Short mmCIF file of C-alpha atoms in Angstrom, two decimals:
data_model
loop_
_atom_site.label_atom_id
_atom_site.label_comp_id
_atom_site.label_asym_id
_atom_site.label_seq_id
_atom_site.Cartn_x
_atom_site.Cartn_y
_atom_site.Cartn_z
CA MET A 1 -20.24 -10.13 19.76
CA SER A 2 -19.58 -12.29 22.82
CA LEU A 3 -17.02 -12.11 25.60
CA THR A 4 -16.18 -8.48 24.97
CA PRO A 5 -13.63 -6.80 27.27
CA GLU A 6 -15.03 -4.45 29.88
CA GLU A 7 -13.15 -1.49 28.38
CA LEU A 8 -15.33 -1.47 25.25
CA LEU A 9 -18.03 1.15 24.95
CA PRO A 10 -21.59 -0.18 24.66
CA ASN A 11 -23.65 0.39 21.48
CA PRO A 12 -20.67 1.57 19.40
CA THR A 13 -22.79 2.23 16.29
CA GLU A 14 -24.63 4.91 18.25
CA ASN A 15 -21.57 6.49 19.88
CA PRO A 16 -20.35 9.61 17.99
CA ASP A 17 -16.79 9.20 19.26
CA VAL A 18 -16.58 5.59 18.05
CA ILE A 19 -18.15 6.54 14.72
CA GLU A 20 -15.62 9.33 14.33
CA ALA A 21 -12.74 6.93 15.03
CA LEU A 22 -14.11 4.16 12.77
CA ASN A 23 -14.30 6.70 9.97
CA LEU A 24 -10.58 6.01 9.54
CA SER A 25 -11.32 2.32 8.91
CA ILE A 26 -14.51 2.59 6.87
CA THR A 27 -14.78 4.54 3.63
CA LYS A 28 -18.25 5.10 2.21
CA ILE A 29 -18.24 4.59 -1.57
CA ASP A 30 -22.01 5.03 -1.93
CA ASP A 31 -25.13 4.22 0.09
CA ASP A 32 -24.71 0.47 -0.47
CA LEU A 33 -20.96 0.08 -0.68
CA ILE A 34 -18.17 0.56 1.86
CA GLU A 35 -14.44 -0.15 1.79
CA ILE A 36 -12.13 -1.22 4.62
CA PRO A 37 -8.31 -1.13 4.40
CA HIS A 38 -6.07 -4.15 4.87
CA MET A 39 -4.46 -3.50 8.25
CA THR A 40 -1.37 -5.66 7.82
CA ALA A 41 -0.77 -4.11 4.40
CA MET A 42 -0.89 -0.60 5.85
CA GLY A 43 1.88 -1.57 8.26
CA ALA A 44 3.94 -3.06 5.43
CA ASN A 45 3.38 0.05 3.30
CA THR A 46 4.63 2.19 6.18
CA PHE A 47 7.77 0.05 6.39
CA PHE A 48 8.51 0.42 2.66
CA LYS A 49 8.01 4.16 2.83
CA MET A 50 10.46 4.33 5.73
CA VAL A 51 12.96 2.36 3.61
CA PHE A 52 12.36 4.85 0.78
CA ILE A 53 13.15 7.81 3.03
CA ALA A 54 16.28 6.09 4.37
CA LEU A 55 17.53 5.34 0.84
CA MET A 56 16.77 8.86 -0.35
CA LEU A 57 18.60 10.46 2.56
CA GLY A 58 21.52 8.08 2.19
CA SER A 59 21.91 8.61 -1.55
CA ALA A 60 21.15 12.34 -1.71
CA ALA A 61 24.85 13.25 -1.92
CA ALA A 62 25.35 10.92 -4.89
CA TYR A 63 22.68 12.78 -6.89
CA ASN A 64 23.91 16.27 -5.94
CA PRO A 65 24.55 18.32 -9.13
CA GLY A 66 27.30 20.09 -7.23
CA TRP A 67 25.14 22.88 -5.85
CA PHE A 68 25.55 21.73 -2.26
CA ALA A 69 29.16 20.54 -2.38
CA SER A 70 31.92 22.75 -1.02
CA ASP A 71 34.16 21.93 -3.98
CA GLY A 72 31.32 22.22 -6.52
CA LYS A 73 31.82 18.67 -7.79
CA PRO A 74 28.69 16.63 -8.66
CA GLY A 75 27.90 13.35 -6.97
CA VAL A 76 28.84 10.04 -8.59
CA ALA A 77 25.25 9.13 -9.55
CA TYR A 78 24.60 12.55 -11.08
CA ALA A 79 27.91 12.38 -12.95
CA ALA A 80 27.08 8.90 -14.27
CA ILE A 81 23.71 10.04 -15.63
CA TYR A 82 25.20 13.21 -17.09
CA ASN A 83 28.06 11.34 -18.77
CA MET A 84 25.65 8.81 -20.27
CA PHE A 85 23.77 11.57 -22.10
CA ASN A 86 26.85 13.73 -22.73
CA ARG A 87 29.58 11.18 -23.48
CA GLU A 88 31.03 13.27 -26.32
CA GLU A 89 31.49 16.22 -24.00
CA SER A 90 33.30 14.05 -21.46
CA ILE A 91 35.65 12.68 -24.14
CA LEU A 92 36.37 16.18 -25.43
CA SER A 93 37.24 17.28 -21.92
CA SER A 94 39.63 14.35 -21.53
CA PHE A 95 41.18 14.97 -24.94
CA ALA A 96 41.84 18.60 -24.01
CA ARG A 97 44.06 17.41 -21.15
CA TYR A 98 46.20 15.25 -23.47
CA GLU A 99 46.20 17.51 -26.53
CA ASP A 100 49.61 18.62 -27.80
CA ARG A 101 49.66 22.42 -27.78
CA LYS A 102 52.23 22.47 -30.54
CA ASN A 103 50.13 20.12 -32.69
CA PRO A 104 46.42 20.90 -32.10
CA GLY A 105 44.01 18.04 -32.82
CA PHE A 106 46.51 15.41 -31.74
CA THR A 107 47.77 14.08 -28.44
CA GLY A 108 51.41 14.08 -27.44
CA SER A 109 51.72 10.55 -28.80
CA GLY A 110 50.32 11.61 -32.18
CA MET A 111 46.86 10.15 -31.70
CA SER A 112 44.05 12.05 -33.47
CA TYR A 113 40.82 12.96 -31.71
CA GLU A 114 38.86 10.21 -33.54
CA GLU A 115 41.45 7.61 -32.53
CA PHE A 116 41.43 8.95 -28.98
CA LYS A 117 37.61 8.76 -28.89
CA LEU A 118 37.55 5.16 -30.10
CA ASP A 119 40.19 4.23 -27.56
CA MET A 120 38.19 5.85 -24.72
CA LEU A 121 34.99 4.10 -25.77
CA GLU A 122 36.78 0.77 -26.00
CA ARG A 123 38.38 1.11 -22.58
CA HIS A 124 35.61 2.86 -20.63
CA GLY A 125 32.49 2.30 -22.70
CA ARG A 126 29.72 4.83 -23.18
CA GLY A 127 28.76 4.93 -19.51
CA ILE A 128 25.33 3.49 -20.26
CA GLY A 129 25.49 0.80 -17.57
CA SER A 130 26.35 3.10 -14.67
CA GLY A 131 23.93 5.76 -15.91
CA LEU A 132 21.04 3.31 -16.20
CA PHE A 133 21.87 1.90 -12.78
CA ALA A 134 21.67 5.38 -11.22
CA ILE A 135 18.30 5.98 -12.95
CA ALA A 136 16.99 2.53 -12.01
CA PHE A 137 17.89 3.16 -8.38
CA LEU A 138 15.74 6.29 -8.37
CA MET A 139 12.85 4.47 -10.04
CA GLY A 140 13.15 1.55 -7.64
CA THR A 141 12.97 3.75 -4.58
CA TRP A 142 10.02 5.63 -6.12
CA ILE A 143 8.20 2.29 -6.34
CA LEU A 144 8.82 1.78 -2.62
CA LEU A 145 7.05 5.09 -1.97
CA ASN A 146 4.05 4.29 -4.13
CA ILE A 147 3.75 0.56 -3.53
CA ALA A 148 0.40 -0.68 -2.22
CA ILE A 149 0.53 -4.18 -0.79
CA ALA A 150 -2.84 -5.92 -0.61
CA ASN A 151 -6.02 -4.28 -1.82
CA PRO A 152 -8.75 -3.16 0.58
CA VAL A 153 -11.94 -5.17 1.05
CA ARG A 154 -15.34 -3.99 -0.11
CA ILE A 155 -18.77 -4.88 1.20
CA ASP A 156 -21.79 -4.45 -1.07
CA ARG A 157 -24.89 -4.36 1.11
CA LYS A 158 -27.34 -4.43 -1.81
CA ARG A 159 -25.92 -7.65 -3.24
CA ARG A 160 -24.83 -8.83 0.23
CA ILE A 161 -21.32 -9.66 -0.88
CA MET A 162 -17.80 -9.07 0.46
CA TYR A 163 -14.99 -9.10 -2.07
CA ALA A 164 -11.38 -8.19 -2.78
CA TRP A 165 -8.69 -8.66 -5.41
CA ILE A 166 -5.95 -10.91 -4.04
CA HIS A 167 -2.87 -11.45 -6.20
CA GLY A 168 -4.95 -10.56 -9.25
CA GLN A 169 -7.64 -13.10 -8.34
CA PHE A 170 -11.20 -12.16 -7.39
CA ALA A 171 -12.19 -13.42 -3.93
CA CYS A 172 -15.84 -13.06 -2.96
CA ILE A 173 -18.52 -14.46 -0.69
CA GLN A 174 -22.24 -13.74 -0.36
CA PHE A 175 -23.94 -13.39 3.03
CA PRO A 176 -27.21 -15.28 3.45
CA SER A 177 -30.27 -13.18 4.24
CA ASN A 178 -32.08 -13.23 7.61
CA ILE A 179 -28.94 -13.78 9.68
CA ASP A 180 -28.25 -11.82 12.88
CA GLN A 181 -24.43 -12.00 12.79
CA PRO A 182 -23.34 -12.03 9.13
CA MET A 183 -19.67 -11.74 10.03
CA GLN A 184 -19.86 -15.25 11.48
CA VAL A 185 -20.10 -16.51 7.90
CA VAL A 186 -16.53 -15.38 7.22
CA GLU A 187 -15.45 -16.45 10.72
CA ALA A 188 -14.47 -12.89 11.69
CA HIS A 189 -12.45 -12.90 14.90
CA VAL A 190 -10.04 -10.82 16.94
CA PRO A 191 -6.67 -12.56 17.37
CA MET A 192 -5.65 -13.36 20.94
CA ARG A 193 -2.30 -12.46 22.39
CA ASP A 194 0.15 -14.93 23.88
CA LYS A 195 -0.10 -13.73 27.48
CA ALA A 196 -2.66 -15.56 29.56
CA ASN A 197 -3.64 -12.39 31.41
CA ASP A 198 -4.20 -10.44 28.16
CA LEU A 199 -6.59 -12.54 26.09
CA TYR A 200 -7.93 -9.74 23.95
CA ASN A 201 -5.82 -8.00 21.34
CA MET A 202 -7.39 -4.57 21.68
CA THR A 203 -5.06 -3.06 19.10
CA GLY A 204 -5.02 -5.88 16.56
CA PRO A 205 -6.91 -6.34 13.29
CA LEU A 206 -10.28 -7.90 12.61
CA ASN A 207 -9.34 -11.15 10.90
CA LEU A 208 -11.70 -12.94 8.54
CA TRP A 209 -11.60 -15.53 5.76
CA LEU A 210 -12.50 -15.16 2.09
CA PRO A 211 -12.86 -18.03 -0.41
CA TYR A 212 -9.91 -18.03 -2.81
CA PRO A 213 -11.03 -19.82 -6.00
CA LYS A 214 -7.51 -20.07 -7.44
CA LYS A 215 -6.56 -22.63 -4.79
CA ASN A 216 -10.04 -23.77 -3.73
CA LYS A 217 -9.16 -22.67 -0.22
CA ASN A 218 -9.75 -19.72 2.09
CA VAL A 219 -7.29 -16.89 2.70
CA ILE A 220 -7.10 -14.79 5.83
CA VAL A 221 -7.63 -11.03 5.53
CA SER A 222 -6.86 -8.50 8.28
CA LEU A 223 -9.10 -5.43 8.37
CA GLY A 224 -8.78 -2.05 10.07
CA ALA A 225 -6.90 1.22 9.99
CA ASN A 226 -3.29 0.93 11.09
CA HIS A 227 -0.82 3.45 12.45
CA GLY A 228 2.89 2.84 12.34
CA LEU A 229 3.69 -0.82 11.84
CA PHE A 230 1.58 -2.88 14.21
CA ASN A 231 -1.22 -1.16 16.09
CA ALA A 232 -4.82 -0.24 15.32
CA MET A 233 -5.79 3.43 15.33
CA VAL A 234 -7.96 3.16 18.45
CA LEU A 235 -8.27 0.79 21.37
CA GLY A 236 -10.87 -1.89 20.67
CA GLN A 237 -11.01 -1.10 16.96
CA PRO A 238 -11.45 -4.73 15.77
CA TYR A 239 -14.42 -5.26 18.10
CA TYR A 240 -16.10 -2.04 17.04
CA LEU A 241 -15.42 -2.79 13.39
CA GLN A 242 -17.11 -6.18 13.72
CA ASP A 243 -20.19 -4.55 15.26
CA PHE A 244 -20.30 -1.92 12.52
CA LEU A 245 -20.10 -4.50 9.74
CA ASN A 246 -22.80 -6.68 11.28
CA ASP A 247 -25.00 -3.62 11.69
CA TYR A 248 -24.28 -2.52 8.11
CA LEU A 249 -25.49 -5.84 6.72
CA THR A 250 -28.55 -6.23 8.94
CA THR A 251 -29.90 -2.69 9.42
CA PRO A 252 -31.88 -1.29 6.46
CA ASN A 253 -30.62 2.27 7.03
CA PRO A 254 -27.63 2.51 9.40
CA LYS A 255 -27.60 6.02 10.83
CA TRP A 256 -23.82 6.05 11.30
CA LEU A 257 -23.23 5.57 7.58
CA ASP A 258 -24.09 9.20 6.80
CA GLN A 259 -21.54 10.42 9.36
CA LEU A 260 -18.61 9.00 7.41
CA GLY A 261 -16.62 11.52 5.42
CA PRO A 262 -13.15 13.08 5.18
CA LYS A 263 -10.44 11.32 7.18
CA ARG A 264 -10.15 13.97 9.89
CA LYS A 265 -8.41 13.36 13.20
CA PRO A 266 -10.71 11.79 15.81
CA LYS A 267 -10.75 13.19 19.31
CA TYR A 268 -9.08 10.19 20.94
CA VAL A 269 -6.39 9.52 18.31
CA HIS A 270 -2.89 10.77 19.07
CA PRO A 271 -1.65 13.35 16.51
CA LEU A 272 1.45 11.26 15.77
CA ASN A 273 -0.68 8.18 15.11
CA TYR A 274 -2.90 10.21 12.81
CA LEU A 275 0.18 11.42 10.95
CA LEU A 276 1.45 7.85 10.54
CA PHE A 277 -2.01 6.80 9.31
CA HIS A 278 -1.77 9.28 6.44
CA PHE A 279 1.90 8.44 5.91
CA SER A 280 1.01 4.79 5.24
CA ARG A 281 -1.56 5.95 2.64
CA LEU A 282 0.80 8.43 0.97
CA GLN A 283 1.07 7.74 -2.76
CA PHE A 284 1.88 9.99 -5.71
CA LEU A 285 0.98 7.51 -8.42
CA PRO A 286 -2.67 6.56 -9.03
CA GLN A 287 -3.83 3.24 -7.60
CA PHE A 288 -6.57 1.16 -9.21
CA PRO A 289 -7.48 -1.63 -6.77
CA PHE A 290 -11.05 -1.87 -8.08
CA LYS A 291 -11.20 -1.14 -11.79
CA LYS A 292 -14.91 -0.68 -12.37
CA ARG A 293 -15.36 -2.70 -15.55
CA LYS A 294 -13.10 -5.54 -14.43
CA THR A 295 -14.66 -5.72 -10.96
CA GLU A 296 -18.27 -5.58 -12.21
CA LYS A 297 -17.51 -8.32 -14.70
CA ALA A 298 -16.08 -10.49 -11.90
CA ILE A 299 -19.09 -9.79 -9.67
CA GLU A 300 -21.48 -10.62 -12.51
CA ALA A 301 -19.76 -13.96 -13.03
CA PHE A 302 -19.80 -14.67 -9.30
CA MET A 303 -23.51 -13.83 -8.90
CA LYS A 304 -24.43 -16.49 -11.45
CA ASN A 305 -23.28 -19.07 -8.92
CA PRO A 306 -22.76 -17.24 -5.60
CA ARG A 307 -20.82 -18.91 -2.81
CA THR A 308 -22.26 -18.53 0.69
CA LYS A 309 -19.90 -20.86 2.53
CA LEU A 310 -16.17 -21.07 3.06
CA TYR A 311 -14.04 -23.86 1.69
CA ASP A 312 -13.03 -26.67 4.01
CA GLU A 313 -9.33 -25.83 3.83
CA TYR A 314 -7.51 -22.70 4.95
CA VAL A 315 -4.29 -21.10 3.79
CA PRO A 316 -2.46 -18.14 5.32
CA TYR A 317 -2.46 -14.92 3.34
CA ARG A 318 0.80 -14.51 1.43
#
């Protein structure tokens, strides 16, 4: 790693504080396999979860069964769902208001209940549309909470490959053996900022390229743990992450690998940032970014003709 800022700590793979912080970016799957989250995706996931909370708070009154209303009346969304499943009850209630007390079973105009029911259904329908809309709104916002944009990236040290599923397509590259800086193969770099006096984006992602067979081009992938919407968990994270990945692929037995474990709060991470880190990863539905059989089948096919170089053309990740 050349031209590193002076603020970076030397020998990060041997520094317990850096290892503790990088534990948020690197997940040990087994002794020869690690996983790194997509940093940009974590920011996007945080945004969608914030939208979910805003929608839930804004629509809470509409789904109130009447328990929290001063007049005891249910919200419009709750009423729509209830009426969809209990349309007969709603019609009976309406008929009771128009029923002629002197002639039970008929309205004041002489209309029977069956005629009244048909007339109500013809004029107002069965309430299925509004009821389904209220249910669909709940389901849609639930998707916002559980959505996971962009899968993480995995590095298999034994087979010397880096891979990910991108838009349902398997993207993979194999690192040549006997190379000092394997991350150079995927052109890993830290993006620079616009200001001339701030050349190093200390809180940005570690960007790299992966061959994307679907388009015969390369796509850019941003790695690292994110907090909130934009920033890395710790200052200098992309630089440290690059060192860790190079060390992982070149050292037979990296000592830091055994120190990875539960995602506890590192000493130098602000509690709010740590909370946002977990917030971006909050999901109540199971996620299957790397289905074992599907992924192993894709790796097996790739290893028959492994690619060790990038394509000539580059496309932005979309």
